[in-house]
Coordinates of C-alpha atoms in Angstrom, one line a residue:
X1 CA 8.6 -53.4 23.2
X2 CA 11.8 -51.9 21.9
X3 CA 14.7 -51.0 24.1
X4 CA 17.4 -52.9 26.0
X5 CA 16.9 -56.2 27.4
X6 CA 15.3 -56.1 30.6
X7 CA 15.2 -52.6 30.8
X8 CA 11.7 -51.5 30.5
X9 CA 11.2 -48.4 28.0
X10 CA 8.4 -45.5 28.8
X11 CA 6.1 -45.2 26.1
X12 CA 7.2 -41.9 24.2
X13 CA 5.3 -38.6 25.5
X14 CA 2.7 -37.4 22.9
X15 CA 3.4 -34.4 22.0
X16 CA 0.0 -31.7 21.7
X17 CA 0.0 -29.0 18.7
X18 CA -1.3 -26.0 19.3
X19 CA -4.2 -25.4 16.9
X20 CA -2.6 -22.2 16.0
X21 CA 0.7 -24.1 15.3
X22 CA 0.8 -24.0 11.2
X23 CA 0.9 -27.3 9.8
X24 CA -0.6 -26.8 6.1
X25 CA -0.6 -24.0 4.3
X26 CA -2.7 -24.0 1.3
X27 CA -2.6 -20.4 0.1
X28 CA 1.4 -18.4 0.2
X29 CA 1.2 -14.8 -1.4
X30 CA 4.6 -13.6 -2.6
X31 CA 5.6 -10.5 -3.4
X32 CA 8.4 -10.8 -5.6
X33 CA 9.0 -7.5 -6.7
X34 CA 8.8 -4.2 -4.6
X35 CA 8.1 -1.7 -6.9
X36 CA 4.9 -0.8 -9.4
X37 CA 5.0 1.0 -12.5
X38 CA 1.4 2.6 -11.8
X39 CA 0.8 5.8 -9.8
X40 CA -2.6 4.8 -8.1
X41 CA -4.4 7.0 -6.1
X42 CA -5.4 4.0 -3.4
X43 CA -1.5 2.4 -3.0
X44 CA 1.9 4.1 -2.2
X45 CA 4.2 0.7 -3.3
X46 CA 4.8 2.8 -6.3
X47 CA 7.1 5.2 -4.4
X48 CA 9.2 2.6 -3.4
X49 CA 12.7 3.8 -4.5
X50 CA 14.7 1.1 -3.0
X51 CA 14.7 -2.2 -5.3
X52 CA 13.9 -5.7 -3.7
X53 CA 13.3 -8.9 -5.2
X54 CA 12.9 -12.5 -4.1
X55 CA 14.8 -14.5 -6.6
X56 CA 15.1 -18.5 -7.2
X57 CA 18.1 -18.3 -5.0
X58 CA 16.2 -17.1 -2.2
X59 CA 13.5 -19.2 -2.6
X60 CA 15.3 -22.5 -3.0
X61 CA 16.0 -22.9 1.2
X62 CA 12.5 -23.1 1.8
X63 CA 11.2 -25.9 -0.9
X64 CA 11.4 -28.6 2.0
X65 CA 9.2 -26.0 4.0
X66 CA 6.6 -25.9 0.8
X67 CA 6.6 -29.7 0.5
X68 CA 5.6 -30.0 4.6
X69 CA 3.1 -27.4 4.4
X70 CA 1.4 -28.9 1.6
X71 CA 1.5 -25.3 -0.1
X72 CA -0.9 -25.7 -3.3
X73 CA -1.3 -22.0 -4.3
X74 CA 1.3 -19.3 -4.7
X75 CA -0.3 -16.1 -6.1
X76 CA 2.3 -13.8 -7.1
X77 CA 1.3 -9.9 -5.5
X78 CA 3.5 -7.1 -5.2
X79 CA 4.3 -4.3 -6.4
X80 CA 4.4 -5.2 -9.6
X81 CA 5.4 -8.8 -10.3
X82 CA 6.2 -8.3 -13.9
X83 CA 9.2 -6.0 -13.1
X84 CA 11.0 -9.0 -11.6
X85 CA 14.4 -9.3 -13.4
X86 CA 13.8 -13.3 -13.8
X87 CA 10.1 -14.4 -13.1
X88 CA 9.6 -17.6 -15.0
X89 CA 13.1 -18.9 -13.1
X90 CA 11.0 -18.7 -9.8
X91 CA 8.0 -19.9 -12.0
X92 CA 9.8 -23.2 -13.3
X93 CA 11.0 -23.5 -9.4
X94 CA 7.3 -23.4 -8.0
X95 CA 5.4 -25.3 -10.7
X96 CA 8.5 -28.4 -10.5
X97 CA 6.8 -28.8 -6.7
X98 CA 2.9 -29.1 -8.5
X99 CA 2.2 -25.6 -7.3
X100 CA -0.2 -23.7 -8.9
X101 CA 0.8 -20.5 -9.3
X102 CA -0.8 -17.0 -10.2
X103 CA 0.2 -14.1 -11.9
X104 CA -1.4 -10.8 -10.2
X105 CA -1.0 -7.5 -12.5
X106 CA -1.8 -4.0 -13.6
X107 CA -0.9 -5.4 -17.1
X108 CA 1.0 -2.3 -18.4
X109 CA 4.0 -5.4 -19.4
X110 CA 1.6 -7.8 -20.1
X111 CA 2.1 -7.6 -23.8
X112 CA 5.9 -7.8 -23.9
X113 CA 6.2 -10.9 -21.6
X114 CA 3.0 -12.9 -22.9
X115 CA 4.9 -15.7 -23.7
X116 CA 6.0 -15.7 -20.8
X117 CA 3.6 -15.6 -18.7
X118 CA 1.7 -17.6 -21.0
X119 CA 4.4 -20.7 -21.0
X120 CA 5.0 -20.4 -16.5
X121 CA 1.9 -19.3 -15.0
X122 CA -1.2 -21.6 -14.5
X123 CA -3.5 -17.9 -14.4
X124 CA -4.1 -14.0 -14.5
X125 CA -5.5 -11.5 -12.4
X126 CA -5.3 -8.0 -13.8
X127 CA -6.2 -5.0 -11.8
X128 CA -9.3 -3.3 -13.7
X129 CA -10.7 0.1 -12.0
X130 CA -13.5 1.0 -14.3
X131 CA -13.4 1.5 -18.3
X132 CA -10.7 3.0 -19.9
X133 CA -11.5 6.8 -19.0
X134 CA -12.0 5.6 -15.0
X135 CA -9.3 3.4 -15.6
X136 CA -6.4 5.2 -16.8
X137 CA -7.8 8.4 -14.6
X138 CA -7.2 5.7 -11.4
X139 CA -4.1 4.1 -12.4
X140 CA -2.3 7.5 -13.2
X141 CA -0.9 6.1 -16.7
X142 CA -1.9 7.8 -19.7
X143 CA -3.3 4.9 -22.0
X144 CA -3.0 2.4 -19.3
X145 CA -5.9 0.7 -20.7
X146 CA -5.4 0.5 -24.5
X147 CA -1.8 -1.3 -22.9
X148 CA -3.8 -3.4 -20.9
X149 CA -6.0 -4.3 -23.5
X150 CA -3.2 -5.3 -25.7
X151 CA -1.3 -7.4 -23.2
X152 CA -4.4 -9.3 -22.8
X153 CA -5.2 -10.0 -26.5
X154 CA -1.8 -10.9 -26.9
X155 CA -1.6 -13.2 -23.9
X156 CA -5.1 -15.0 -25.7
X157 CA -2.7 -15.4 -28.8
X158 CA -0.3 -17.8 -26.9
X159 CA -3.4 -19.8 -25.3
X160 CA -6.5 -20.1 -23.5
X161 CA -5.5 -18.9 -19.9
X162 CA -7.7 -18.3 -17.7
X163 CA -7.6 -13.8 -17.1
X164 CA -9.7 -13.0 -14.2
X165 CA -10.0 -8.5 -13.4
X166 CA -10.2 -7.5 -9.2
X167 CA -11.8 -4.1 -9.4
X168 CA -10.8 -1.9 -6.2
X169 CA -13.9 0.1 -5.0
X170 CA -13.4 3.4 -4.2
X171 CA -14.9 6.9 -4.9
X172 CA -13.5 7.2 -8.4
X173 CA -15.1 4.4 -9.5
X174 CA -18.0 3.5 -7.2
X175 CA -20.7 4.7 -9.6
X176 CA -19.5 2.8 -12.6
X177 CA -19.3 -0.8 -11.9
X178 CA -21.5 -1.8 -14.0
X179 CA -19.9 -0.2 -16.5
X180 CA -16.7 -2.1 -15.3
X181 CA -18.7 -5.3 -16.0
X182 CA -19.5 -4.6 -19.6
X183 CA -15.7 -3.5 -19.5
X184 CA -14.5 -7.1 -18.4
X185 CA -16.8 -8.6 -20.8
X186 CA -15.5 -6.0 -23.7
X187 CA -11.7 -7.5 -22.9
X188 CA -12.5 -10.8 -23.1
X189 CA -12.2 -12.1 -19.8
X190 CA -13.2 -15.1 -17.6
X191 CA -14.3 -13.1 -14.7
X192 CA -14.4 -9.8 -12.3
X193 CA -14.2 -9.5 -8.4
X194 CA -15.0 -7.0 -6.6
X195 CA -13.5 -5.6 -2.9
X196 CA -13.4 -2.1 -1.2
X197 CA -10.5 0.1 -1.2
X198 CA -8.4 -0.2 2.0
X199 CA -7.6 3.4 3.7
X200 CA -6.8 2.4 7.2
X201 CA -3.9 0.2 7.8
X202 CA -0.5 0.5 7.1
X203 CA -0.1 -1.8 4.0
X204 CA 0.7 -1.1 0.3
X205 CA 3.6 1.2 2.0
X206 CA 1.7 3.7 4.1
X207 CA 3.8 3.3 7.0
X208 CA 2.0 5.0 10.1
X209 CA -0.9 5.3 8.3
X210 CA -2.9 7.5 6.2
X211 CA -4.1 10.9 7.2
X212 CA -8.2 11.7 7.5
X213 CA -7.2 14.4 4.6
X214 CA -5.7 11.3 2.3
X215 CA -8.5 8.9 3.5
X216 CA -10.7 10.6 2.5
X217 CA -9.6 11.2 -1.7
X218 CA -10.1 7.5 -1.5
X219 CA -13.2 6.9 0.8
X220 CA -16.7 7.7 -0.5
X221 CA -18.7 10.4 1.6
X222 CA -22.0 9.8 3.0
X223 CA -23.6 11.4 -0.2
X224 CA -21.5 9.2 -2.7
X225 CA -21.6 6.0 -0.4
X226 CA -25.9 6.3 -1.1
X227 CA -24.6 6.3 -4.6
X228 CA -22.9 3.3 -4.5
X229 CA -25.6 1.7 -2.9
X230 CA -27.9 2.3 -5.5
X231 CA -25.3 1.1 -8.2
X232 CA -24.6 -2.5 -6.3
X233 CA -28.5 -2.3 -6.3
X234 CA -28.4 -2.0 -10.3
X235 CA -25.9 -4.5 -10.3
X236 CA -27.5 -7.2 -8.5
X237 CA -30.8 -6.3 -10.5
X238 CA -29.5 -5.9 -14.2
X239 CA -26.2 -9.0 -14.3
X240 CA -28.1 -11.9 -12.5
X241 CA -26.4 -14.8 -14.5
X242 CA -23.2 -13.1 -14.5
X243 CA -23.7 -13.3 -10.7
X244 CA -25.1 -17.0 -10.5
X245 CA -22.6 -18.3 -13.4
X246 CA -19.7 -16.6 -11.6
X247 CA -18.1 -14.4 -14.0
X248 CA -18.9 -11.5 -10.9
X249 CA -17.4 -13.7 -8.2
X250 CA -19.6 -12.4 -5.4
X251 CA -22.4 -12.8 -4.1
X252 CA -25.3 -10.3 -3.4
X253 CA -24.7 -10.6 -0.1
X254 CA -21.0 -9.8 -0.9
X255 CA -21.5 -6.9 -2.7
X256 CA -23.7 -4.8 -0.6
X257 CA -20.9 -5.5 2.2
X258 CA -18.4 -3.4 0.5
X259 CA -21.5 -0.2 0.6
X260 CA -21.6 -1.5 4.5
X261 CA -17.8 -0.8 4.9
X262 CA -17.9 2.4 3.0
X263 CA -20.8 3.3 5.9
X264 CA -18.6 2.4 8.5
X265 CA -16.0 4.4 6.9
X266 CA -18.5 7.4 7.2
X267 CA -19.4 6.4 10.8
X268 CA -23.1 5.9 9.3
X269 CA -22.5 2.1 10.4
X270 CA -20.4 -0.3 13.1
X271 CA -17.4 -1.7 11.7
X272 CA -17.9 -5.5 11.1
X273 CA -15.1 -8.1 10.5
X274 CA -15.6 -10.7 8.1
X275 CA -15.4 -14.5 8.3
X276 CA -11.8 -15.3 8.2
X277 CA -9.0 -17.6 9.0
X278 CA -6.3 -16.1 6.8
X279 CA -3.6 -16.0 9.1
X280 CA -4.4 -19.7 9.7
X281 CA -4.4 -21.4 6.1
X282 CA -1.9 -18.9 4.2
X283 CA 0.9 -16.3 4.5
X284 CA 2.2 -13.4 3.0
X285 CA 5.5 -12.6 2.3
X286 CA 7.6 -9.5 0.8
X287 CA 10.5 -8.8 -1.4
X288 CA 12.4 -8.3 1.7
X289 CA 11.6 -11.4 2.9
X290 CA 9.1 -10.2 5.7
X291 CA 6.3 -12.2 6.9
X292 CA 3.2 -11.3 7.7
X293 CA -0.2 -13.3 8.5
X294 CA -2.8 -11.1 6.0
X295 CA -1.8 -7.9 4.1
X296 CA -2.7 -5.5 7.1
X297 CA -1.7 -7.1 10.1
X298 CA 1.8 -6.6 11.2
X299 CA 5.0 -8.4 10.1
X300 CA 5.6 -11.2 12.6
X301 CA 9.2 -12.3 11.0
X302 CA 12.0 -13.2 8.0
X303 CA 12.5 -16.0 6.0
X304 CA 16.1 -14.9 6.2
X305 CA 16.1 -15.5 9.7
X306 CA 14.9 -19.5 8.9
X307 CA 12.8 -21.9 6.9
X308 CA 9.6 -20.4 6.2
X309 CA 7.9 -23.7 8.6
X310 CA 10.2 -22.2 11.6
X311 CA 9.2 -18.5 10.6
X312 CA 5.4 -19.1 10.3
X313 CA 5.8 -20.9 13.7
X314 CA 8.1 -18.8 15.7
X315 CA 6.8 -17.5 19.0
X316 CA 5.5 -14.1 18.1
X317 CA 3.2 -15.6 15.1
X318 CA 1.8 -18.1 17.6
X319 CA 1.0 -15.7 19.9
X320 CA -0.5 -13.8 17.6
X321 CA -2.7 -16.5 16.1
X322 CA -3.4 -17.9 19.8
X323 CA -4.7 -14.2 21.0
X324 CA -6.6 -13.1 17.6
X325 CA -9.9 -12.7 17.6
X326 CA -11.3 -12.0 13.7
X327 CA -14.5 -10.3 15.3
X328 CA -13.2 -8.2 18.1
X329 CA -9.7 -6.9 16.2
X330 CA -9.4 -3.5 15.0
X331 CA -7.8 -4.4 11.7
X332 CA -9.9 -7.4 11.0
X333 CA -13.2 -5.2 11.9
X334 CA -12.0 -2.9 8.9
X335 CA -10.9 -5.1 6.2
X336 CA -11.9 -4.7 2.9
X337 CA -11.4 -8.9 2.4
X338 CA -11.6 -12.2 3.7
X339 CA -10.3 -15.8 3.4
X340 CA -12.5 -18.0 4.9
X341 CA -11.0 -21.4 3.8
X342 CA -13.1 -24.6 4.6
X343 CA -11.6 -26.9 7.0
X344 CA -12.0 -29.7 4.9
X345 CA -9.6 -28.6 2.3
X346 CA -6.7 -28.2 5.0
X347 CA -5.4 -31.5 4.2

């Protein structure tokens, strides 16, 4: 027993966290550019005027708050992370904690900063919308592909890193995936995801929202939404070792959800959530410093305003987690993905 002599000392009060009190956090998404130098039909960051970066500088506050969370996995998003003014200084920042870290691109820069990314990033996911005619036709860069195909053989030519493709869904491209499989394979890389297009919240800069009219140059109709069903079909039937060996991360079962959320899109279906505890297990924060739980909910605070442990545990991001319900929520119930990370590799 500790305290003065004979005085006797209460035992200390335990103290009970909150299950939706943040303790780890595996997974932190960073935007750390604000702009893109694409002009895609599904995503409005690219007219972002205003310029916004998170630098080193910025970033350096929060290491403590990295090291306690146990953050493993920092994926840069964005905008376009490549138009960063000094992205291996934040690189060489993250990685000196044992954080992986992940470069996500359009790839139009790839080729002038291989070595770079080559020499401060542990891996690559380039945006791939279809082969080059679908491709360039999406992205809204003449000869976006023959760049992109550069930037990748000249990222090979520094080393063996892994380059994984995320092909949005949408009605430009729904009838050609496999075609966007044979392009993945043509380029050389280790592997294609794919996820629908997101037309109903208010992220990638569509503040208030989309319109039905803009909605629907994205969405597939009920016509082209049968079509798309009948290429995951093809898919599934003609790539099944791709699918079991993992070059197409999902599943069957994955795969014909994204025809089921084009359905619901078309009211053919009922909107269903997936499995996820996202705002749980990782974070998202922009250029400005905002913080949000996923991409499409709301921002529930700053990292200016505190250490990112404070921020993700404020009152308003408790509340939220304590009152979210995945299957019920109108955002969750339209999301195009999912994080469903297993407990067991929380700690």
């Amino acid at each position: 027993m500790s305290g003065l002599p004979g005085v006797l000392t209460a035992a200390p009060a335990k103290v009970e966290i909150s299950p939706h009190f943040v303790r780890t956090l595996p997974i932190l998404v960073l935007f750390p550019h604000n702009r893109c130098n694409c002009r895609c039909v599904m995503c409005d960051i690219w007219k972002i005027r205003h310029v916004r970066q998170i630098t080193d500088r910025d970033l350096e506050p929060h290491l403590a708050s990295l090291r306690g969370l146990k953050v493993r996995w920092v994926i840069f998003s964005g905008g376009e992370p490549l138009m960063h003014s000094d992205l291996p200084a934040l690189c060489r920042l993250l990685r000196a904690e044992g954080i992986r870290v992940t470069l996500l691109t359009a790839g139009l820069l790839l080729e002038r900063f291989a070595g770079e990314v080559a020499e401060h990033t542990d891996d690559v996911i380039i945006s791939l919308d279809g082969p080059s005619e679908i491709h360039d036709r999406i992205r809204g860069v003449p000869g976006a592909w023959r760049r992109l195909e550069r930037g990748v053989a000249a990222l090979r030519s520094h080393r063996p890193i892994s380059i994984q493709a995320r092909c949005t869904v949408q009605r430009t491209n729904a009838s050609h995936l496999r075609r966007t499989v044979k392009a993945a394979r043509e380029l050389g890389l280790n592997g294609i995801s794919f996820l629908a297009a997101d037309v109903h919240s208010e992220a990638f800069n569509r503040r208030g929202g989309w319109a039905l009219t803009r909605q629907s140059e994205v969405a597939l109709n009920s016509q082209e939404v049968e079509e798309l069903h009948r290429e995951v079909e093809s898919l599934i039937r003609e790539f099944p070792a791709e699918i079991r060996g993992g070059f197409v991360a999902e599943s069957p079962e994955k795969l014909r959800r994204i025809v089921s959320h084009f359905r619901a899109c078309c009211g053919q279906a009922e909107a269903v959530a997936p499995r996820c505890n996202a705002p749980w297990v990782s974070a998202v924060i922009e250029a400005d410093g905002t913080y949000r739980p996923c991409f499409f909910h709301p921002p529930l605070g700053n990292i200016q305003d505190g250490p990112l442990h404070e921020v993700l545990n404020n009152s308003q991001a408790t509340e939220f987690r304590r009152h979210l319900d995945v299957s019920t929520n109108p955002i969750c119930r339209q999301c195009v993905c999912s994080l469903d990370l297993p407990a067991e590799r929380l700690d």
